Short mmCIF file of C-alpha atoms in Angstrom, two decimals:
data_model
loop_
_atom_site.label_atom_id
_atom_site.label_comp_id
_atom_site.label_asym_id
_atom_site.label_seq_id
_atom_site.Cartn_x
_atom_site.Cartn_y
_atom_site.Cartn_z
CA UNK A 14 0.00 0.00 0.00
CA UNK A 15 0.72 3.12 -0.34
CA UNK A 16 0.43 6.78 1.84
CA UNK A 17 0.42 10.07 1.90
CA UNK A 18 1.26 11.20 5.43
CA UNK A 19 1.67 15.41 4.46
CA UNK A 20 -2.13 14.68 3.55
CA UNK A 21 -2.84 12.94 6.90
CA UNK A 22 -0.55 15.44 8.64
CA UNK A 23 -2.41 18.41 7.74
CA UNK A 24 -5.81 17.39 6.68
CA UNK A 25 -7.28 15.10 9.87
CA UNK A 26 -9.25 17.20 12.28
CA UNK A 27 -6.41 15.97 15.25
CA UNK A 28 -3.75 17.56 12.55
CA UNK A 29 -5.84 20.80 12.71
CA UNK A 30 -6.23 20.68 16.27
CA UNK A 31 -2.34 20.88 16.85
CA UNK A 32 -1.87 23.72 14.36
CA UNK A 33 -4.97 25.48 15.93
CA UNK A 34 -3.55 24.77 19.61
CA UNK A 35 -0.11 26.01 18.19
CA UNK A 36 -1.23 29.41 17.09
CA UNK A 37 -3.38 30.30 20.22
CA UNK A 38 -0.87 29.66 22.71
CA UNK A 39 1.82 31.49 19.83
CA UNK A 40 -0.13 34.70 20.06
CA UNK A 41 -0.52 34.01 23.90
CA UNK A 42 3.31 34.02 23.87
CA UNK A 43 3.53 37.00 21.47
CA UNK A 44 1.13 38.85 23.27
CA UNK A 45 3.11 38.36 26.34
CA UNK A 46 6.58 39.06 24.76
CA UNK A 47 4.79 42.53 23.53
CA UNK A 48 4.11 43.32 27.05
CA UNK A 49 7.39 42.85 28.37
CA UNK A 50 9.15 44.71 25.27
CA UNK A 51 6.72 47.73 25.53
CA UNK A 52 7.80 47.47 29.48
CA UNK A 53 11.26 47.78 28.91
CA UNK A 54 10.70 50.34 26.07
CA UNK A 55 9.67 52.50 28.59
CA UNK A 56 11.91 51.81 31.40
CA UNK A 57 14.62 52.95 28.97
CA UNK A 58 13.11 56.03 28.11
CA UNK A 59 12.64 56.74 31.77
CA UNK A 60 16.47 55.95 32.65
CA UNK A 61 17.43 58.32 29.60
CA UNK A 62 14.99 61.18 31.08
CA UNK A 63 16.31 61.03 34.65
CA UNK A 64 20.15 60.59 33.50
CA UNK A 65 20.98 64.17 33.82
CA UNK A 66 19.56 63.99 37.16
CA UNK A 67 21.54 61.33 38.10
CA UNK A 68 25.16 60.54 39.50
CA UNK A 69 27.31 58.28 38.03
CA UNK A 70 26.57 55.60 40.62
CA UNK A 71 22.90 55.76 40.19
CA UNK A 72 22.61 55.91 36.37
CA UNK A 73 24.98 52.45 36.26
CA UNK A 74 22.68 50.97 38.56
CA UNK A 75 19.94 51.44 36.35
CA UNK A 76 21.52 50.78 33.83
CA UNK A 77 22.62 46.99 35.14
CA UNK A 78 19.26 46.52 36.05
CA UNK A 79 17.86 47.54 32.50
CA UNK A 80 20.26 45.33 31.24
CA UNK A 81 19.46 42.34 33.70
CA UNK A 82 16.06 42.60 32.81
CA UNK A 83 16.77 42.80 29.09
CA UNK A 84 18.68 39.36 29.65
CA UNK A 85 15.98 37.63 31.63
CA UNK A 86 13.05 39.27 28.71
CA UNK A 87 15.30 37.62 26.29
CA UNK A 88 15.59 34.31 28.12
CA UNK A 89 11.90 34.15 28.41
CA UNK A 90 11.74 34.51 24.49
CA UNK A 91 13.99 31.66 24.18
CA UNK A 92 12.13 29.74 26.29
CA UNK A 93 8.70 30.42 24.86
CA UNK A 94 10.31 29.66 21.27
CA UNK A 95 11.56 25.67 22.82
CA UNK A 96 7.94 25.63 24.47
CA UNK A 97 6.49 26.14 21.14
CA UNK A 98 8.70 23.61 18.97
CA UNK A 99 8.34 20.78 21.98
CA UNK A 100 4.62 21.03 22.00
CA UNK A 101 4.22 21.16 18.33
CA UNK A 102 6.83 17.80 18.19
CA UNK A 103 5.18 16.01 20.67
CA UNK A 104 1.51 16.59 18.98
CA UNK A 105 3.22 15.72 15.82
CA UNK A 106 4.40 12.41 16.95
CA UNK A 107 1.38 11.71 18.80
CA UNK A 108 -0.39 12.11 15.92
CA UNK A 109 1.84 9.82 13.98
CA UNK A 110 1.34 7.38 16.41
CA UNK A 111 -2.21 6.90 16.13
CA UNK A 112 -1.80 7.31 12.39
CA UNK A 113 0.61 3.98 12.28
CA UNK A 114 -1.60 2.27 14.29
CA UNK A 115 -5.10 2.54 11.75
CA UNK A 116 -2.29 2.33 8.79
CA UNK A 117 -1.55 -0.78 10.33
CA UNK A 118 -5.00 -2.02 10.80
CA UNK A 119 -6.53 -0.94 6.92
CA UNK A 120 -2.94 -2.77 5.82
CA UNK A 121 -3.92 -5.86 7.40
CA UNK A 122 -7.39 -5.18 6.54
CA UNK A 123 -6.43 -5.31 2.87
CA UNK A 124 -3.83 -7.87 2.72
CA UNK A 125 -1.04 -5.39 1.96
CA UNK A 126 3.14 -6.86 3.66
CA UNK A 127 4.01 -3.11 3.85
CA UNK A 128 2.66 0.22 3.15
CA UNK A 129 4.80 3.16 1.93
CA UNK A 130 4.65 6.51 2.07
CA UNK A 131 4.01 8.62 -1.32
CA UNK A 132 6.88 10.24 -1.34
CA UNK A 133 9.35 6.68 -1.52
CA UNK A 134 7.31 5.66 -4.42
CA UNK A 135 7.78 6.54 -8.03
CA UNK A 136 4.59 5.18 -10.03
CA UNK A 137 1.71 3.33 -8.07
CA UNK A 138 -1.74 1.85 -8.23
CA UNK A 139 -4.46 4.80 -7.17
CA UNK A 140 -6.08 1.48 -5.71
CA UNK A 141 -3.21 0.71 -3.34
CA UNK A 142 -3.39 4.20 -1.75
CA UNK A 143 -4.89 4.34 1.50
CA UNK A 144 -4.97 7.62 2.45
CA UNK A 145 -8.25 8.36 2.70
CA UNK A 146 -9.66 5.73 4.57
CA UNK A 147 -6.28 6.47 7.18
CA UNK A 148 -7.44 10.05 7.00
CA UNK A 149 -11.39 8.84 7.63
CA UNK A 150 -10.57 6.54 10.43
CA UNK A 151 -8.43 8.61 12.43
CA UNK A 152 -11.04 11.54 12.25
CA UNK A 153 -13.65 8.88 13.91
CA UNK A 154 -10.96 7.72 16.18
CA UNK A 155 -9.01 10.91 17.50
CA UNK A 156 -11.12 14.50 17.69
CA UNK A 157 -8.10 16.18 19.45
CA UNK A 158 -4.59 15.47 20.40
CA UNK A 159 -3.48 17.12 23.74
CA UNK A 160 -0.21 19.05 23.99
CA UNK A 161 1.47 19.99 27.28
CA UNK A 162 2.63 22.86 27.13
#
């Protein structure tokens, strides 16, 4: 047999779960990130307004903690950015998990040793492709995948 997982990967409802999942909690991130720049925007600004006011002492003491919280702003970036990419990986392969499993089962179903995916093969029956009854089971089977984020 023969399959074509970019179809299964973006077309089940699970598949559009994930991507849906992905971009709320990517503009909760964003939203977030926002905050924190317009925050520090501001802080600057104030540092630069009150720097003729200030001694020496004072201004590099705001300056270090501008700077501190520049590096910890950034951090949380970074980390948002890994929490994005591990959640949309593990959906991924939890999709692809259930997806082997019914591939399995219609393969058996239909006698087929092995089934491929499209992209390793050159020139195939239409009949041996089972795509869409993958893509039909797993939308019976799995409504949503859940991602921890």
């Amino acid at each position: 047999g023969v399959i074509d997982m970019t179809r299964v990967m973006k077309e089940t409802d699970a598949a559009k779960g994930i991507f849906s999942a992905l971009e709320s909690k990517r503009s909760e991130y964003e939203k977030q990130i926002q905050k924190e720049g317009d925050t520090l925007a501001q802080l600057e600004k104030d540092i630069v307004a009150k720097k003729p006011k200030m001694s020496e002492e004072e201004f590099n003491k705001a300056r270090k903690d501008f700077e501190d919280k520049l590096v910890k702003a950034q951090k949380m970036v970074q980390e948002r950015k890994q929490t994005l990419d591990k959640g949309m990986a593990d959906g991924i392969n939890k999709l692809r998990a259930e997806a082997a499993k019914i591939t399995a089962d219609v393969a058996k179903e239909r006698g087929y040793a092995s089934v491929l995916t499209q992209e390793a093969v050159v020139l195939a029956e239409p009949s041996l492709d089972v795509t869409d009854e993958v893509v039909k089971r797993l939308n019976a089977k799995v409504k949503k995948i859940d991602i921890k984020w």
